[in-house]
Coordinates of N, CA and C in Angstrom, one line a residue:
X1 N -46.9 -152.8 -284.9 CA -46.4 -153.6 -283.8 C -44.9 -153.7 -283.9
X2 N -44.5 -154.0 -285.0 CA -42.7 -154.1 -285.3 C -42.0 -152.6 -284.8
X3 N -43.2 -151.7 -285.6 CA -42.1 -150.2 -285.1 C -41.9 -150.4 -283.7
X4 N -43.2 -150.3 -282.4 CA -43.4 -150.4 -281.3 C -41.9 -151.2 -280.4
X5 N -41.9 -152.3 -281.2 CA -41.2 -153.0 -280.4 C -39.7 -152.9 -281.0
X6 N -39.8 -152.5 -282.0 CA -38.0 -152.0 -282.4 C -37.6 -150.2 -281.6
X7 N -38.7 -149.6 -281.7 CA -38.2 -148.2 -281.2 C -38.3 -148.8 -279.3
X8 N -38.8 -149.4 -278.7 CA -38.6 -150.1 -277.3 C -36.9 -150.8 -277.3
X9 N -36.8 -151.6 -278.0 CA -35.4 -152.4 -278.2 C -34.7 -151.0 -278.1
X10 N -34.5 -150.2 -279.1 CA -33.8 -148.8 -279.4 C -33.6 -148.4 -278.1
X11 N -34.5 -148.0 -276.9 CA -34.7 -147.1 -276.2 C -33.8 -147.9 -274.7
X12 N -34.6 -148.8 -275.0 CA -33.5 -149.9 -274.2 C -32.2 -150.2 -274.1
X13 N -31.5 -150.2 -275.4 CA -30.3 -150.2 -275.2 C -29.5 -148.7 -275.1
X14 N -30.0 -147.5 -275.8 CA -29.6 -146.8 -275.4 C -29.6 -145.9 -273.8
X15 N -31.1 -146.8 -272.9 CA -30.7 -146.3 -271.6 C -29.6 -146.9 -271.0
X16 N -29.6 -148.3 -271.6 CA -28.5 -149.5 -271.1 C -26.8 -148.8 -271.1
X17 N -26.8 -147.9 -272.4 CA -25.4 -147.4 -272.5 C -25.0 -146.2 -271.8
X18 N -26.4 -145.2 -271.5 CA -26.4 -144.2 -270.7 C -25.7 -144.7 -269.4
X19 N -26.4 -145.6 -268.9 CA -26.5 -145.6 -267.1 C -25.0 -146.5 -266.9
X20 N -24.2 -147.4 -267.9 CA -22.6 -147.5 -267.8 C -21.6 -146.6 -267.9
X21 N -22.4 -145.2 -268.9 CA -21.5 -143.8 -269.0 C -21.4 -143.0 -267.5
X22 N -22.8 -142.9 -267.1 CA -23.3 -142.6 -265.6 C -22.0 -142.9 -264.7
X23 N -22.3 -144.2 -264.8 CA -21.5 -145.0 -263.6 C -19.9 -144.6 -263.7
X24 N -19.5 -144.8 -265.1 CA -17.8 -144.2 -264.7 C -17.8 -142.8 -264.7
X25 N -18.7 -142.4 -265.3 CA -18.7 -140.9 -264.4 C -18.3 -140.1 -262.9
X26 N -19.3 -141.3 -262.2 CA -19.2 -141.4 -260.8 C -18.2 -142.1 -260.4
X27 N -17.3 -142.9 -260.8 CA -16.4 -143.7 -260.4 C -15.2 -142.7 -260.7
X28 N -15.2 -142.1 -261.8 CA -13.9 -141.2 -262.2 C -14.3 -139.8 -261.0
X29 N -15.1 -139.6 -260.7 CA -15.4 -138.6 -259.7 C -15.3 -139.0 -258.3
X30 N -14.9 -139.8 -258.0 CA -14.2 -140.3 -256.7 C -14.8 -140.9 -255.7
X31 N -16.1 -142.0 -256.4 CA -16.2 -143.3 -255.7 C -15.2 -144.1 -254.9
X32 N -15.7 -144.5 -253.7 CA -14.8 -145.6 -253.5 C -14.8 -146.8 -253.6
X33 N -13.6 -147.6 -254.0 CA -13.7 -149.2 -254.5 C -13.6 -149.7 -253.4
X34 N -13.9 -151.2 -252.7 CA -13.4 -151.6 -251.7 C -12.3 -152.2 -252.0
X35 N -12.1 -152.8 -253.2 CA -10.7 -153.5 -253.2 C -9.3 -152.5 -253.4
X36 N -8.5 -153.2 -253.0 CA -7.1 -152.5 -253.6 C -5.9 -153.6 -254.3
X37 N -4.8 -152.6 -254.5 CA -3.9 -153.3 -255.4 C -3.3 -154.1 -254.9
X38 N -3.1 -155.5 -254.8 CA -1.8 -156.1 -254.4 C -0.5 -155.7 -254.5
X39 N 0.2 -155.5 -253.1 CA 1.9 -155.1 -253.6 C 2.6 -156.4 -254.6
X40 N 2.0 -157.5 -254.5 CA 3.0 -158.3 -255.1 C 1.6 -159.1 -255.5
X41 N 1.7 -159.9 -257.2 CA 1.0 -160.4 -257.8 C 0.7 -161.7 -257.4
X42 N -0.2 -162.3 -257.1 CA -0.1 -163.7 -256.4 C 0.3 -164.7 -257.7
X43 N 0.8 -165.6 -257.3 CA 0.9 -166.7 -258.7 C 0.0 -167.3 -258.7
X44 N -0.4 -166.9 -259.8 CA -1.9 -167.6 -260.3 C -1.5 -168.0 -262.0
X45 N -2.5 -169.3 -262.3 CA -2.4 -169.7 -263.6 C -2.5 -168.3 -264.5
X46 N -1.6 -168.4 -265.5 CA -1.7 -167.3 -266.9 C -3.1 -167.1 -267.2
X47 N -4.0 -167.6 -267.4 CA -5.5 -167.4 -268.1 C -6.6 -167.3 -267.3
X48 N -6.2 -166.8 -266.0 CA -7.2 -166.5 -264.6 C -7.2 -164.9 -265.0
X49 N -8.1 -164.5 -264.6 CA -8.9 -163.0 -264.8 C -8.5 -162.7 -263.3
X50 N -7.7 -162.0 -262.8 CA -7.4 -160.9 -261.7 C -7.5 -159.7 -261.6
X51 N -8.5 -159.1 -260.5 CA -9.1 -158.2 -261.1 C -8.1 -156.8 -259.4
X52 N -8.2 -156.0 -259.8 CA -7.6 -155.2 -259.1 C -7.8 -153.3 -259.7
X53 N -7.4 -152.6 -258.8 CA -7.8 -151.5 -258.8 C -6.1 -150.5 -259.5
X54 N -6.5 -149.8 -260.8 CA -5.4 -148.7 -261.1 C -4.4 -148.6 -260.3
X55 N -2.6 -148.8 -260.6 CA -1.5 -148.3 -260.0 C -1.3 -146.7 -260.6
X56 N -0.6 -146.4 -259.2 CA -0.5 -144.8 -259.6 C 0.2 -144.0 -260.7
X57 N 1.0 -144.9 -261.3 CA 1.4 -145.1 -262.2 C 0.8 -145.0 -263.6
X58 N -0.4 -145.6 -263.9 CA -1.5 -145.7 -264.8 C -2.4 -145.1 -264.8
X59 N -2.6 -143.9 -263.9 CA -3.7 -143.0 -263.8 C -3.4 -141.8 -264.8
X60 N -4.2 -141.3 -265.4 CA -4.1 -140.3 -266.1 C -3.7 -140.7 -268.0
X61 N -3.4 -142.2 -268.2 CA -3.1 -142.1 -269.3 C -4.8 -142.5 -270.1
X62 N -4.8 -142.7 -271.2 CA -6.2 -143.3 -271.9 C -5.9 -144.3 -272.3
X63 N -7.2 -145.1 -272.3 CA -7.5 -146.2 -272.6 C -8.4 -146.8 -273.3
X64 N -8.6 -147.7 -273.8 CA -10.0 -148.4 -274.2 C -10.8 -149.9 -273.7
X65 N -12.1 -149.5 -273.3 CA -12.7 -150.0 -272.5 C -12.7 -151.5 -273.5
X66 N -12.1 -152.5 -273.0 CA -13.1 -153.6 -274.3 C -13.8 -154.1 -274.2
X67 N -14.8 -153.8 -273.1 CA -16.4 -154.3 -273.0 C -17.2 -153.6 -274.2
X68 N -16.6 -152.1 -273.8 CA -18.0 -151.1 -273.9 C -17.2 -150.4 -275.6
X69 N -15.8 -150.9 -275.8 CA -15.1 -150.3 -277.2 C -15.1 -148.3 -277.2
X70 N -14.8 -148.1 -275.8 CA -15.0 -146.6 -275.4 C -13.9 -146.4 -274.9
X71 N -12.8 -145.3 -275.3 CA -12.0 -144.4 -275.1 C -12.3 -143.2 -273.8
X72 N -11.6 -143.4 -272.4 CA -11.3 -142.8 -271.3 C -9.7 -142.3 -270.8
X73 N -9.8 -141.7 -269.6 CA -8.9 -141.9 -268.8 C -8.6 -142.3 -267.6
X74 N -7.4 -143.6 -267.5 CA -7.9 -143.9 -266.2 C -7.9 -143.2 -264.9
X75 N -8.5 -143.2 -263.7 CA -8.7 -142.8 -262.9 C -8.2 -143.7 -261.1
X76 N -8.1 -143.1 -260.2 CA -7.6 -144.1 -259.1 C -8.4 -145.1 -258.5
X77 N -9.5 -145.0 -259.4 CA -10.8 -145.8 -259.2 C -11.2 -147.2 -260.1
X78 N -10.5 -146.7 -261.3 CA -10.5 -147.3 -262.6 C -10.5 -149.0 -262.2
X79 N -11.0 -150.0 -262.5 CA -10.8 -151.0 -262.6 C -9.9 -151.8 -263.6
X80 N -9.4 -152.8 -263.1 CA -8.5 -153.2 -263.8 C -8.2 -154.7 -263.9
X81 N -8.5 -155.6 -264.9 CA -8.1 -157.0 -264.9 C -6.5 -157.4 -265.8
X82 N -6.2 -158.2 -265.2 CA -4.8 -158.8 -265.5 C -5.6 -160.3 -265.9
X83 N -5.0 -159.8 -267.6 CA -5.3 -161.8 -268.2 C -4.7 -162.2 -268.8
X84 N -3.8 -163.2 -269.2 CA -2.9 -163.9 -270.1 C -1.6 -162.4 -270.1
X85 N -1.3 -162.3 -269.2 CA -0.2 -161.4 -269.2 C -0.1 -159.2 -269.6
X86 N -1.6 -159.3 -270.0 CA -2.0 -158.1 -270.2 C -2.9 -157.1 -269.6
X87 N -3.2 -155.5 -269.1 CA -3.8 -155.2 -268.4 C -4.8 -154.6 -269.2
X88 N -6.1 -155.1 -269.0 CA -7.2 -154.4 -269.4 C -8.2 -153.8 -268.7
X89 N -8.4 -151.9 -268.9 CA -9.0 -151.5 -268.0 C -10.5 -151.0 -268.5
X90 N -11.2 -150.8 -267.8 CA -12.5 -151.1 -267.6 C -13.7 -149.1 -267.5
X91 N -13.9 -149.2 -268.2 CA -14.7 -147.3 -268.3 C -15.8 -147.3 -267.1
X92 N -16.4 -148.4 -267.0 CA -17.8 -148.6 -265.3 C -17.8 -149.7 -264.4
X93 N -18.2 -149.7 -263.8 CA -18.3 -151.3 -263.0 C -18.8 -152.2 -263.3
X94 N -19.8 -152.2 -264.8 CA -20.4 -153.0 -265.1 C -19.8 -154.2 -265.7
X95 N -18.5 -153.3 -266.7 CA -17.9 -154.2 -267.3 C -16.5 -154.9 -266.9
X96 N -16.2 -155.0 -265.8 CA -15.4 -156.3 -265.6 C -16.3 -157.3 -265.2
X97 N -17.5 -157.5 -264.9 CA -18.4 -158.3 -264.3 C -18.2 -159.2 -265.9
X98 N -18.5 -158.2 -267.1 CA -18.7 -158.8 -268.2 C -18.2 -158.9 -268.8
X99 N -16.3 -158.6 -268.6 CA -15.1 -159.1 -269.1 C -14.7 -160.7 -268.4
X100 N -14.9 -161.1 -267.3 CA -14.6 -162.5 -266.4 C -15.6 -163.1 -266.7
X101 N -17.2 -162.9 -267.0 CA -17.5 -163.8 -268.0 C -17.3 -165.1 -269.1
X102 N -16.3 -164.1 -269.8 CA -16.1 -164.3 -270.9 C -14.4 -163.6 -271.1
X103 N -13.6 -163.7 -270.9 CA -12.6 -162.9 -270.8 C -12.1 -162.7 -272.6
X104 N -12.7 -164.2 -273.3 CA -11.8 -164.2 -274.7 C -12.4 -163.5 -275.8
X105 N -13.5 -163.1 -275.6 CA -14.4 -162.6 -276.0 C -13.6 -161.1 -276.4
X106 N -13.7 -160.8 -275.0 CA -13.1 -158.9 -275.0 C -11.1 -159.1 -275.2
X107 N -10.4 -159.9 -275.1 CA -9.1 -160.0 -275.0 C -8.4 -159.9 -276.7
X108 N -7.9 -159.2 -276.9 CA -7.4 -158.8 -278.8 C -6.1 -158.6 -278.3

């Protein structure tokens, strides 16, 4: 019964990590976001999570995802949060949902 239910857990989280690889797959392959960039940052308190889409500027360099601790490139699709003065970009869609969460969590 333990094997059962540890090789289930196993299988579980490894589909869990497939189908976030999936997704920036399809997002680096030229999904569209509905949001875009602000020309100008609104003033908002320092430790609000602003979430906004890659400047063209920042496409093409690598990154690391701090949800998922995974090494990409970003793309013009790439997501992107602004928190305590830093920009942290995002490998699928899943994980800015689960960076604003918790932002202090993923923030180093």
């Amino acid at each position: 019964m333990r094997k059962t239910v540890l090789v289930v857990s196993v299988l579980a989280v490894i589909f869990g990590l497939t189908a976030c690889k999936k997704e920036a797959m399809n997002m680096q392959e030229g999904a569209q976001v509905t949001t875009e960039a602000p020309s100008a940052a609104p003033a908002m308190a320092a430790d609000k999570v602003v979430l906004r889409v890659a400047k063209a500027d920042e496409v093409g360099k690598e990154q690391l995802c701090p949800v998922m601790n995974e090494k990409f490139k970003v793309s013009k699709v790439t997501q992107v949060a602004d928190y305590k003065g830093k920009s942290y970009y995002f490998c699928c869609a899943m994980c800015p949902g689960q960076f604003e969460k918790n932002p202090e969590k993923y923030a180093k």
